[in-house]
């Protein structure tokens, strides 16, 4: 029997991350999950509790410290790192935080979770990724490439930076045999969506929200051998939201 593959996934407790754990677990992978909350026993995958690392990715010190714990749990090989955790803070009454009003602390907080944690984890686990000739998937957003009516400026710029980081990492990790890609979701049915999204959805060519599973399937593809010559790419998963 071949060795069980293993993934580290941030932000596994809800939404896209939750669907991703289910997809990979169903394929027989072991999934190490990272998020702020303790493991929720309602999560339906096997071995969830001992494979969960409770961590606030907004804290660089906590993220760097967690590398040692993750390494111990991995035992030398990592087939996939999926940087999925993300936050999109709003102003009072759900207002969009723009470039004029977002305070720098909020901006920095968003960057730590959405951007810096991804590179801290990836370079901290580079030996394990290289040993397995694994891959990294960074979850960006449609908001990284265009002004979005609800996603704020801190969120949008963090996702644009994460897309650029994906190219830079693909360049640097490639010689280690590690592929690095991004996926950019559009409007996916999760708790991150804002009221009013239904107005956007009416105008989408596919006329519906995307489902977390439809994003998880693309992450699965990028981590599989079917994507063995894809690196440095950002795949859009948005039901043709551009037209
Ligand atoms: N839904 C969409 O339409 C959409 C569109 C474009 C991009 N995206 C991106 O897709 C990714 C997943 O989004 P989602 O909609 O599934 O989000 P979600 O339902 O809000 O889930 C976010 C996840 O991130 C974790 N998280 C948040 N802050 C964290 C922190 N400081 N440290 C550790 N974990 C943290 C949360 O777990 P805890 O609360 O336990 O920490 C949760 O598991 C995000 O990067 C988001 O920007 C989503």
PDB file of N, CA, C and O and ligand atoms in Angstrom, residues 10-19 34-38 52-59 63 83-88 109 112-114 117 138-143 148 155 158-159 162 183-194 197 209-210 212 215 237 241, ligand 1:
ATOM      1  N   UNK A  10      -5.069  25.735   6.300  1.00  0.00           N
ATOM      2  CA  UNK A  10      -5.474  26.767   7.262  1.00  0.00           C
ATOM      3  C   UNK A  10      -6.936  27.137   7.018  1.00  0.00           C
ATOM      4  O   UNK A  10      -7.424  27.094   5.888  1.00  0.00           O
ATOM      5  N   UNK A  11      -7.617  27.508   8.131  1.00  0.00           N
ATOM      6  CA  UNK A  11      -9.013  27.929   8.013  1.00  0.00           C
ATOM      7  C   UNK A  11      -9.913  26.800   7.583  1.00  0.00           C
ATOM      8  O   UNK A  11     -10.622  26.888   6.580  1.00  0.00           O
ATOM      9  N   UNK A  12      -9.869  25.717   8.355  1.00  0.00           N
ATOM     10  CA  UNK A  12     -10.603  24.517   7.947  1.00  0.00           C
ATOM     11  C   UNK A  12     -11.985  24.429   8.560  1.00  0.00           C
ATOM     12  O   UNK A  12     -12.770  23.557   8.197  1.00  0.00           O
ATOM     13  N   UNK A  13     -12.302  25.349   9.486  1.00  0.00           N
ATOM     14  CA  UNK A  13     -13.499  25.126  10.303  1.00  0.00           C
ATOM     15  C   UNK A  13     -14.809  25.475   9.603  1.00  0.00           C
ATOM     16  O   UNK A  13     -15.871  25.059  10.031  1.00  0.00           O
ATOM     17  N   UNK A  14     -14.738  26.244   8.541  1.00  0.00           N
ATOM     18  CA  UNK A  14     -15.976  26.648   7.848  1.00  0.00           C
ATOM     19  C   UNK A  14     -15.714  26.718   6.350  1.00  0.00           C
ATOM     20  O   UNK A  14     -14.568  26.637   5.897  1.00  0.00           O
ATOM     21  N   UNK A  15     -16.785  26.938   5.610  1.00  0.00           N
ATOM     22  CA  UNK A  15     -16.709  27.368   4.217  1.00  0.00           C
ATOM     23  C   UNK A  15     -15.830  26.510   3.312  1.00  0.00           C
ATOM     24  O   UNK A  15     -15.895  25.279   3.312  1.00  0.00           O
ATOM     25  N   UNK A  16     -14.992  27.204   2.541  1.00  0.00           N
ATOM     26  CA  UNK A  16     -14.161  26.546   1.523  1.00  0.00           C
ATOM     27  C   UNK A  16     -13.200  25.549   2.181  1.00  0.00           C
ATOM     28  O   UNK A  16     -12.990  24.435   1.686  1.00  0.00           O
ATOM     29  N   UNK A  17     -12.634  25.947   3.332  1.00  0.00           N
ATOM     30  CA  UNK A  17     -11.690  25.071   4.033  1.00  0.00           C
ATOM     31  C   UNK A  17     -12.353  23.779   4.478  1.00  0.00           C
ATOM     32  O   UNK A  17     -11.799  22.682   4.327  1.00  0.00           O
ATOM     33  N   UNK A  18     -13.566  23.910   4.995  1.00  0.00           N
ATOM     34  CA  UNK A  18     -14.314  22.746   5.470  1.00  0.00           C
ATOM     35  C   UNK A  18     -14.554  21.780   4.305  1.00  0.00           C
ATOM     36  O   UNK A  18     -14.330  20.557   4.429  1.00  0.00           O
ATOM     37  N   UNK A  19     -14.973  22.320   3.179  1.00  0.00           N
ATOM     38  CA  UNK A  19     -15.227  21.489   1.992  1.00  0.00           C
ATOM     39  C   UNK A  19     -13.929  20.832   1.497  1.00  0.00           C
ATOM     40  O   UNK A  19     -13.938  19.703   0.996  1.00  0.00           O
ATOM     41  N   UNK A  34      -5.589  24.026  10.687  1.00  0.00           N
ATOM     42  CA  UNK A  34      -5.162  25.142  11.541  1.00  0.00           C
ATOM     43  C   UNK A  34      -6.234  26.212  11.538  1.00  0.00           C
ATOM     44  O   UNK A  34      -6.596  26.720  10.474  1.00  0.00           O
ATOM     45  N   UNK A  35      -6.752  26.561  12.721  1.00  0.00           N
ATOM     46  CA  UNK A  35      -7.621  27.739  12.834  1.00  0.00           C
ATOM     47  C   UNK A  35      -7.673  28.180  14.294  1.00  0.00           C
ATOM     48  O   UNK A  35      -7.101  27.519  15.160  1.00  0.00           O
ATOM     49  N   UNK A  36      -8.339  29.319  14.528  1.00  0.00           N
ATOM     50  CA  UNK A  36      -8.315  29.908  15.882  1.00  0.00           C
ATOM     51  C   UNK A  36      -9.099  29.097  16.898  1.00  0.00           C
ATOM     52  O   UNK A  36      -8.755  29.050  18.066  1.00  0.00           O
ATOM     53  N   UNK A  37     -10.212  28.497  16.436  1.00  0.00           N
ATOM     54  CA  UNK A  37     -11.068  27.759  17.367  1.00  0.00           C
ATOM     55  C   UNK A  37     -10.511  26.357  17.607  1.00  0.00           C
ATOM     56  O   UNK A  37      -9.825  25.809  16.724  1.00  0.00           O
ATOM     57  N   UNK A  38     -10.860  25.790  18.763  1.00  0.00           N
ATOM     58  CA  UNK A  38     -10.504  24.395  19.019  1.00  0.00           C
ATOM     59  C   UNK A  38     -11.257  23.507  18.042  1.00  0.00           C
ATOM     60  O   UNK A  38     -12.241  23.947  17.434  1.00  0.00           O
ATOM     61  N   UNK A  52      -5.547  18.617  14.583  1.00  0.00           N
ATOM     62  CA  UNK A  52      -5.881  20.042  14.582  1.00  0.00           C
ATOM     63  C   UNK A  52      -4.852  20.845  15.369  1.00  0.00           C
ATOM     64  O   UNK A  52      -4.435  20.435  16.448  1.00  0.00           O
ATOM     65  N   UNK A  53      -4.450  21.988  14.811  1.00  0.00           N
ATOM     66  CA  UNK A  53      -3.546  22.901  15.513  1.00  0.00           C
ATOM     67  C   UNK A  53      -4.306  24.205  15.703  1.00  0.00           C
ATOM     68  O   UNK A  53      -4.696  24.854  14.722  1.00  0.00           O
ATOM     69  N   UNK A  54      -4.520  24.564  16.985  1.00  0.00           N
ATOM     70  CA  UNK A  54      -5.260  25.788  17.274  1.00  0.00           C
ATOM     71  C   UNK A  54      -4.275  26.950  17.239  1.00  0.00           C
ATOM     72  O   UNK A  54      -3.304  26.982  18.007  1.00  0.00           O
ATOM     73  N   UNK A  55      -4.501  27.889  16.332  1.00  0.00           N
ATOM     74  CA  UNK A  55      -3.499  28.933  16.121  1.00  0.00           C
ATOM     75  C   UNK A  55      -4.165  30.193  15.566  1.00  0.00           C
ATOM     76  O   UNK A  55      -5.072  30.097  14.727  1.00  0.00           O
ATOM     77  N   UNK A  56      -3.696  31.337  16.053  1.00  0.00           N
ATOM     78  CA  UNK A  56      -4.167  32.607  15.494  1.00  0.00           C
ATOM     79  C   UNK A  56      -3.122  33.077  14.492  1.00  0.00           C
ATOM     80  O   UNK A  56      -2.040  33.539  14.864  1.00  0.00           O
ATOM     81  N   UNK A  57      -3.447  32.983  13.220  1.00  0.00           N
ATOM     82  CA  UNK A  57      -2.492  33.321  12.157  1.00  0.00           C
ATOM     83  C   UNK A  57      -2.228  34.825  12.079  1.00  0.00           C
ATOM     84  O   UNK A  57      -1.332  35.258  11.344  1.00  0.00           O
ATOM     85  N   UNK A  58      -2.996  35.615  12.839  1.00  0.00           N
ATOM     86  CA  UNK A  58      -2.713  37.055  12.885  1.00  0.00           C
ATOM     87  C   UNK A  58      -1.457  37.336  13.692  1.00  0.00           C
ATOM     88  O   UNK A  58      -0.904  38.430  13.619  1.00  0.00           O
ATOM     89  N   UNK A  59      -0.997  36.347  14.461  1.00  0.00           N
ATOM     90  CA  UNK A  59       0.196  36.532  15.279  1.00  0.00           C
ATOM     91  C   UNK A  59       1.401  35.866  14.609  1.00  0.00           C
ATOM     92  O   UNK A  59       1.478  34.645  14.529  1.00  0.00           O
ATOM     93  N   UNK A  63       2.529  31.907  14.766  1.00  0.00           N
ATOM     94  CA  UNK A  63       2.614  31.137  13.512  1.00  0.00           C
ATOM     95  C   UNK A  63       3.991  30.488  13.386  1.00  0.00           C
ATOM     96  O   UNK A  63       4.107  29.306  13.049  1.00  0.00           O
ATOM     97  N   UNK A  83      -3.122  27.425   1.864  1.00  0.00           N
ATOM     98  CA  UNK A  83      -3.281  28.654   2.651  1.00  0.00           C
ATOM     99  C   UNK A  83      -4.641  29.250   2.320  1.00  0.00           C
ATOM    100  O   UNK A  83      -4.786  30.016   1.362  1.00  0.00           O
ATOM    101  N   UNK A  84      -5.633  28.866   3.128  1.00  0.00           N
ATOM    102  CA  UNK A  84      -7.020  29.228   2.838  1.00  0.00           C
ATOM    103  C   UNK A  84      -7.593  30.241   3.824  1.00  0.00           C
ATOM    104  O   UNK A  84      -8.500  30.995   3.479  1.00  0.00           O
ATOM    105  N   UNK A  85      -7.069  30.283   5.055  1.00  0.00           N
ATOM    106  CA  UNK A  85      -7.666  31.185   6.057  1.00  0.00           C
ATOM    107  C   UNK A  85      -7.623  32.615   5.540  1.00  0.00           C
ATOM    108  O   UNK A  85      -6.622  33.050   4.965  1.00  0.00           O
ATOM    109  N   UNK A  86      -8.711  33.320   5.739  1.00  0.00           N
ATOM    110  CA  UNK A  86      -8.739  34.712   5.273  1.00  0.00           C
ATOM    111  C   UNK A  86      -9.801  35.481   6.021  1.00  0.00           C
ATOM    112  O   UNK A  86     -10.812  34.922   6.447  1.00  0.00           O
ATOM    113  N   UNK A  87      -9.557  36.800   6.189  1.00  0.00           N
ATOM    114  CA  UNK A  87     -10.552  37.656   6.844  1.00  0.00           C
ATOM    115  C   UNK A  87     -10.810  38.885   5.980  1.00  0.00           C
ATOM    116  O   UNK A  87      -9.940  39.326   5.230  1.00  0.00           O
ATOM    117  N   UNK A  88     -12.022  39.392   6.115  1.00  0.00           N
ATOM    118  CA  UNK A  88     -12.436  40.553   5.325  1.00  0.00           C
ATOM    119  C   UNK A  88     -13.243  41.488   6.228  1.00  0.00           C
ATOM    120  O   UNK A  88     -14.474  41.488   6.195  1.00  0.00           O
ATOM    121  N   UNK A 109      -3.397  43.757  10.409  1.00  0.00           N
ATOM    122  CA  UNK A 109      -4.025  42.518  10.892  1.00  0.00           C
ATOM    123  C   UNK A 109      -4.440  41.650   9.687  1.00  0.00           C
ATOM    124  O   UNK A 109      -4.160  40.452   9.640  1.00  0.00           O
ATOM    125  N   UNK A 112      -1.467  40.100   8.021  1.00  0.00           N
ATOM    126  CA  UNK A 112      -0.854  38.977   8.745  1.00  0.00           C
ATOM    127  C   UNK A 112      -1.616  37.689   8.466  1.00  0.00           C
ATOM    128  O   UNK A 112      -1.014  36.658   8.179  1.00  0.00           O
ATOM    129  N   UNK A 113      -2.941  37.751   8.526  1.00  0.00           N
ATOM    130  CA  UNK A 113      -3.738  36.523   8.319  1.00  0.00           C
ATOM    131  C   UNK A 113      -3.714  36.117   6.837  1.00  0.00           C
ATOM    132  O   UNK A 113      -3.443  34.959   6.497  1.00  0.00           O
ATOM    133  N   UNK A 114      -4.004  37.078   5.963  1.00  0.00           N
ATOM    134  CA  UNK A 114      -4.238  36.738   4.553  1.00  0.00           C
ATOM    135  C   UNK A 114      -2.954  36.569   3.756  1.00  0.00           C
ATOM    136  O   UNK A 114      -2.963  35.929   2.702  1.00  0.00           O
ATOM    137  N   UNK A 117       1.047  34.918   6.889  1.00  0.00           N
ATOM    138  CA  UNK A 117       0.980  33.546   7.415  1.00  0.00           C
ATOM    139  C   UNK A 117       1.297  32.533   6.309  1.00  0.00           C
ATOM    140  O   UNK A 117       1.923  31.497   6.570  1.00  0.00           O
ATOM    141  N   UNK A 138      -2.486  28.786  -2.681  1.00  0.00           N
ATOM    142  CA  UNK A 138      -2.882  29.990  -1.948  1.00  0.00           C
ATOM    143  C   UNK A 138      -4.271  30.408  -2.422  1.00  0.00           C
ATOM    144  O   UNK A 138      -4.515  30.507  -3.628  1.00  0.00           O
ATOM    145  N   UNK A 139      -5.162  30.670  -1.464  1.00  0.00           N
ATOM    146  CA  UNK A 139      -6.522  31.064  -1.845  1.00  0.00           C
ATOM    147  C   UNK A 139      -6.574  32.594  -1.907  1.00  0.00           C
ATOM    148  O   UNK A 139      -6.515  33.272  -0.877  1.00  0.00           O
ATOM    149  N   UNK A 140      -6.636  33.123  -3.131  1.00  0.00           N
ATOM    150  CA  UNK A 140      -6.698  34.579  -3.332  1.00  0.00           C
ATOM    151  C   UNK A 140      -8.169  34.977  -3.469  1.00  0.00           C
ATOM    152  O   UNK A 140      -9.035  34.422  -2.797  1.00  0.00           O
ATOM    153  N   UNK A 141      -8.487  35.890  -4.352  1.00  0.00           N
ATOM    154  CA  UNK A 141      -9.885  36.341  -4.498  1.00  0.00           C
ATOM    155  C   UNK A 141     -10.023  37.155  -5.768  1.00  0.00           C
ATOM    156  O   UNK A 141      -9.062  37.813  -6.206  1.00  0.00           O
ATOM    157  N   UNK A 142     -11.233  37.185  -6.283  1.00  0.00           N
ATOM    158  CA  UNK A 142     -11.530  38.078  -7.411  1.00  0.00           C
ATOM    159  C   UNK A 142     -11.241  39.531  -7.017  1.00  0.00           C
ATOM    160  O   UNK A 142     -10.870  40.356  -7.851  1.00  0.00           O
ATOM    161  N   UNK A 143     -11.357  39.825  -5.709  1.00  0.00           N
ATOM    162  CA  UNK A 143     -11.138  41.197  -5.240  1.00  0.00           C
ATOM    163  C   UNK A 143      -9.665  41.620  -5.336  1.00  0.00           C
ATOM    164  O   UNK A 143      -9.362  42.812  -5.234  1.00  0.00           O
ATOM    165  N   UNK A 148     -14.116  45.625  -5.627  1.00  0.00           N
ATOM    166  CA  UNK A 148     -15.320  44.835  -5.355  1.00  0.00           C
ATOM    167  C   UNK A 148     -16.245  45.684  -4.476  1.00  0.00           C
ATOM    168  O   UNK A 148     -15.766  46.424  -3.609  1.00  0.00           O
ATOM    169  N   UNK A 155      -8.364  43.990   2.397  1.00  0.00           N
ATOM    170  CA  UNK A 155      -8.578  42.629   1.884  1.00  0.00           C
ATOM    171  C   UNK A 155      -8.076  42.527   0.440  1.00  0.00           C
ATOM    172  O   UNK A 155      -7.323  41.621   0.095  1.00  0.00           O
ATOM    173  N   UNK A 158      -4.348  42.668   0.147  1.00  0.00           N
ATOM    174  CA  UNK A 158      -3.701  41.454   0.689  1.00  0.00           C
ATOM    175  C   UNK A 158      -3.796  40.312  -0.315  1.00  0.00           C
ATOM    176  O   UNK A 158      -2.873  39.507  -0.460  1.00  0.00           O
ATOM    177  N   UNK A 159      -4.922  40.246  -1.037  1.00  0.00           N
ATOM    178  CA  UNK A 159      -5.107  39.167  -2.009  1.00  0.00           C
ATOM    179  C   UNK A 159      -4.270  39.417  -3.270  1.00  0.00           C
ATOM    180  O   UNK A 159      -3.752  38.476  -3.875  1.00  0.00           O
ATOM    181  N   UNK A 162      -0.940  38.380  -2.320  1.00  0.00           N
ATOM    182  CA  UNK A 162      -0.853  36.911  -2.254  1.00  0.00           C
ATOM    183  C   UNK A 162      -0.715  36.313  -3.667  1.00  0.00           C
ATOM    184  O   UNK A 162      -0.006  35.315  -3.856  1.00  0.00           O
ATOM    185  N   UNK A 183      -5.782  29.936  -6.286  1.00  0.00           N
ATOM    186  CA  UNK A 183      -7.127  29.942  -6.864  1.00  0.00           C
ATOM    187  C   UNK A 183      -7.817  31.217  -6.389  1.00  0.00           C
ATOM    188  O   UNK A 183      -7.672  31.622  -5.237  1.00  0.00           O
ATOM    189  N   UNK A 184      -8.557  31.832  -7.308  1.00  0.00           N
ATOM    190  CA  UNK A 184      -9.230  33.099  -7.001  1.00  0.00           C
ATOM    191  C   UNK A 184     -10.737  32.891  -7.095  1.00  0.00           C
ATOM    192  O   UNK A 184     -11.309  32.932  -8.180  1.00  0.00           O
ATOM    193  N   UNK A 185     -11.401  32.649  -5.950  1.00  0.00           N
ATOM    194  CA  UNK A 185     -12.849  32.466  -6.004  1.00  0.00           C
ATOM    195  C   UNK A 185     -13.579  33.788  -6.256  1.00  0.00           C
ATOM    196  O   UNK A 185     -13.076  34.865  -5.928  1.00  0.00           O
ATOM    197  N   UNK A 186     -14.794  33.659  -6.806  1.00  0.00           N
ATOM    198  CA  UNK A 186     -15.698  34.807  -6.939  1.00  0.00           C
ATOM    199  C   UNK A 186     -16.650  34.815  -5.753  1.00  0.00           C
ATOM    200  O   UNK A 186     -16.212  34.952  -4.610  1.00  0.00           O
ATOM    201  N   UNK A 187     -17.947  34.639  -6.004  1.00  0.00           N
ATOM    202  CA  UNK A 187     -18.934  34.669  -4.905  1.00  0.00           C
ATOM    203  C   UNK A 187     -19.282  33.226  -4.529  1.00  0.00           C
ATOM    204  O   UNK A 187     -20.013  32.548  -5.251  1.00  0.00           O
ATOM    205  N   UNK A 188     -18.746  32.773  -3.415  1.00  0.00           N
ATOM    206  CA  UNK A 188     -18.944  31.386  -2.980  1.00  0.00           C
ATOM    207  C   UNK A 188     -19.821  31.411  -1.722  1.00  0.00           C
ATOM    208  O   UNK A 188     -19.619  32.269  -0.846  1.00  0.00           O
ATOM    209  N   UNK A 189     -20.736  30.478  -1.621  1.00  0.00           N
ATOM    210  CA  UNK A 189     -21.721  30.502  -0.527  1.00  0.00           C
ATOM    211  C   UNK A 189     -21.088  30.107   0.812  1.00  0.00           C
ATOM    212  O   UNK A 189     -21.048  28.934   1.178  1.00  0.00           O
ATOM    213  N   UNK A 190     -20.562  31.099   1.533  1.00  0.00           N
ATOM    214  CA  UNK A 190     -19.964  30.888   2.861  1.00  0.00           C
ATOM    215  C   UNK A 190     -20.315  32.098   3.730  1.00  0.00           C
ATOM    216  O   UNK A 190     -20.878  33.082   3.246  1.00  0.00           O
ATOM    217  N   UNK A 191     -19.851  32.038   4.997  1.00  0.00           N
ATOM    218  CA  UNK A 191     -20.198  33.116   5.934  1.00  0.00           C
ATOM    219  C   UNK A 191     -19.456  34.413   5.649  1.00  0.00           C
ATOM    220  O   UNK A 191     -19.758  35.447   6.233  1.00  0.00           O
ATOM    221  N   UNK A 192     -18.469  34.399   4.740  1.00  0.00           N
ATOM    222  CA  UNK A 192     -17.718  35.627   4.459  1.00  0.00           C
ATOM    223  C   UNK A 192     -18.525  36.599   3.591  1.00  0.00           C
ATOM    224  O   UNK A 192     -18.227  37.787   3.521  1.00  0.00           O
ATOM    225  N   UNK A 193     -19.573  36.106   2.929  1.00  0.00           N
ATOM    226  CA  UNK A 193     -20.341  36.953   1.999  1.00  0.00           C
ATOM    227  C   UNK A 193     -21.085  38.057   2.735  1.00  0.00           C
ATOM    228  O   UNK A 193     -21.511  37.889   3.877  1.00  0.00           O
ATOM    229  N   UNK A 194     -21.271  39.179   2.062  1.00  0.00           N
ATOM    230  CA  UNK A 194     -21.982  40.322   2.653  1.00  0.00           C
ATOM    231  C   UNK A 194     -23.425  40.337   2.177  1.00  0.00           C
ATOM    232  O   UNK A 194     -23.718  39.865   1.070  1.00  0.00           O
ATOM    233  N   UNK A 197     -25.076  40.482  -1.726  1.00  0.00           N
ATOM    234  CA  UNK A 197     -24.406  39.652  -2.738  1.00  0.00           C
ATOM    235  C   UNK A 197     -25.400  39.143  -3.775  1.00  0.00           C
ATOM    236  O   UNK A 197     -25.055  38.958  -4.940  1.00  0.00           O
ATOM    237  N   UNK A 209     -24.626  31.430  -6.905  1.00  0.00           N
ATOM    238  CA  UNK A 209     -23.391  31.403  -6.119  1.00  0.00           C
ATOM    239  C   UNK A 209     -22.625  30.132  -6.432  1.00  0.00           C
ATOM    240  O   UNK A 209     -23.219  29.113  -6.801  1.00  0.00           O
ATOM    241  N   UNK A 210     -21.295  30.195  -6.249  1.00  0.00           N
ATOM    242  CA  UNK A 210     -20.520  28.961  -6.286  1.00  0.00           C
ATOM    243  C   UNK A 210     -20.642  28.236  -4.961  1.00  0.00           C
ATOM    244  O   UNK A 210     -20.936  28.856  -3.930  1.00  0.00           O
ATOM    245  N   UNK A 212     -18.832  25.810  -1.943  1.00  0.00           N
ATOM    246  CA  UNK A 212     -17.487  25.510  -1.427  1.00  0.00           C
ATOM    247  C   UNK A 212     -16.883  24.253  -2.067  1.00  0.00           C
ATOM    248  O   UNK A 212     -15.690  24.212  -2.359  1.00  0.00           O
ATOM    249  N   UNK A 215     -15.006  24.840  -5.244  1.00  0.00           N
ATOM    250  CA  UNK A 215     -13.672  25.408  -5.057  1.00  0.00           C
ATOM    251  C   UNK A 215     -12.720  24.298  -4.577  1.00  0.00           C
ATOM    252  O   UNK A 215     -11.596  24.164  -5.069  1.00  0.00           O
ATOM    253  N   UNK A 237     -12.221  30.887 -10.146  1.00  0.00           N
ATOM    254  CA  UNK A 237     -13.374  29.991  -9.928  1.00  0.00           C
ATOM    255  C   UNK A 237     -14.548  30.905  -9.619  1.00  0.00           C
ATOM    256  O   UNK A 237     -14.860  31.191  -8.463  1.00  0.00           O
ATOM    257  N   UNK A 241     -17.550  35.787 -13.727  1.00  0.00           N
ATOM    258  CA  UNK A 241     -17.900  37.066 -13.099  1.00  0.00           C
ATOM    259  C   UNK A 241     -17.332  38.289 -13.828  1.00  0.00           C
ATOM    260  O   UNK A 241     -17.703  39.414 -13.528  1.00  0.00           O
TER     261      UNK A 241
HETATM  262  N1  LIG B   1     -16.550  32.941   0.136  1.00  0.00           N
HETATM  263  C1  LIG B   1     -16.187  33.650  -0.898  1.00  0.00           C
HETATM  264  O1  LIG B   1     -17.032  34.094  -1.683  1.00  0.00           O
HETATM  265  C2  LIG B   1     -14.736  33.947  -1.186  1.00  0.00           C
HETATM  266  C3  LIG B   1     -14.421  34.677  -2.327  1.00  0.00           C
HETATM  267  C4  LIG B   1     -13.099  34.943  -2.617  1.00  0.00           C
HETATM  268  C5  LIG B   1     -12.102  34.488  -1.768  1.00  0.00           C
HETATM  269  N2  LIG B   1     -12.427  33.784  -0.651  1.00  0.00           N
HETATM  270  C6  LIG B   1     -11.331  33.335   0.202  1.00  0.00           C
HETATM  271  O2  LIG B   1     -11.489  31.962   0.499  1.00  0.00           O
HETATM  272  C7  LIG B   1     -10.900  31.678   1.771  1.00  0.00           C
HETATM  273  C8  LIG B   1     -11.912  30.948   2.624  1.00  0.00           C
HETATM  274  O3  LIG B   1     -13.048  31.773   2.714  1.00  0.00           O
HETATM  275  P1  LIG B   1     -14.436  31.301   3.354  1.00  0.00           P
HETATM  276  O4  LIG B   1     -15.475  32.081   2.644  1.00  0.00           O
HETATM  277  O5  LIG B   1     -14.503  29.815   3.381  1.00  0.00           O
HETATM  278  O6  LIG B   1     -14.251  31.955   4.801  1.00  0.00           O
HETATM  279  P2  LIG B   1     -14.962  31.689   6.175  1.00  0.00           P
HETATM  280  O7  LIG B   1     -16.177  30.838   6.003  1.00  0.00           O
HETATM  281  O8  LIG B   1     -15.091  33.033   6.805  1.00  0.00           O
HETATM  282  O9  LIG B   1     -13.822  30.842   6.938  1.00  0.00           O
HETATM  283  C9  LIG B   1     -12.605  31.436   7.245  1.00  0.00           C
HETATM  284  C10 LIG B   1     -11.703  30.418   7.897  1.00  0.00           C
HETATM  285  O10 LIG B   1     -10.474  31.068   8.266  1.00  0.00           O
HETATM  286  C11 LIG B   1     -10.210  30.807   9.643  1.00  0.00           C
HETATM  287  N3  LIG B   1      -9.549  31.975  10.218  1.00  0.00           N
HETATM  288  C12 LIG B   1      -9.987  33.269  10.197  1.00  0.00           C
HETATM  289  N4  LIG B   1      -9.116  34.057  10.858  1.00  0.00           N
HETATM  290  C13 LIG B   1      -8.120  33.250  11.303  1.00  0.00           C
HETATM  291  C14 LIG B   1      -6.942  33.475  12.058  1.00  0.00           C
HETATM  292  N5  LIG B   1      -6.609  34.690  12.525  1.00  0.00           N
HETATM  293  N6  LIG B   1      -6.153  32.414  12.343  1.00  0.00           N
HETATM  294  C15 LIG B   1      -6.483  31.181  11.919  1.00  0.00           C
HETATM  295  N7  LIG B   1      -7.559  30.902  11.195  1.00  0.00           N
HETATM  296  C16 LIG B   1      -8.381  31.926  10.899  1.00  0.00           C
HETATM  297  C17 LIG B   1     -11.580  30.534  10.267  1.00  0.00           C
HETATM  298  O11 LIG B   1     -11.492  29.654  11.383  1.00  0.00           O
HETATM  299  P3  LIG B   1     -11.552  30.173  12.918  1.00  0.00           P
HETATM  300  O12 LIG B   1     -12.709  31.116  13.020  1.00  0.00           O
HETATM  301  O13 LIG B   1     -11.659  28.919  13.722  1.00  0.00           O
HETATM  302  O14 LIG B   1     -10.247  30.834  13.136  1.00  0.00           O
HETATM  303  C18 LIG B   1     -12.306  29.817   9.137  1.00  0.00           C
HETATM  304  O15 LIG B   1     -12.017  28.441   9.159  1.00  0.00           O
HETATM  305  C19 LIG B   1     -10.477  33.038   2.355  1.00  0.00           C
HETATM  306  O16 LIG B   1      -9.096  33.234   2.127  1.00  0.00           O
HETATM  307  C20 LIG B   1     -11.288  34.031   1.558  1.00  0.00           C
HETATM  308  O17 LIG B   1     -10.658  35.291   1.484  1.00  0.00           O
HETATM  309  C21 LIG B   1     -13.723  33.501  -0.330  1.00  0.00           C
END
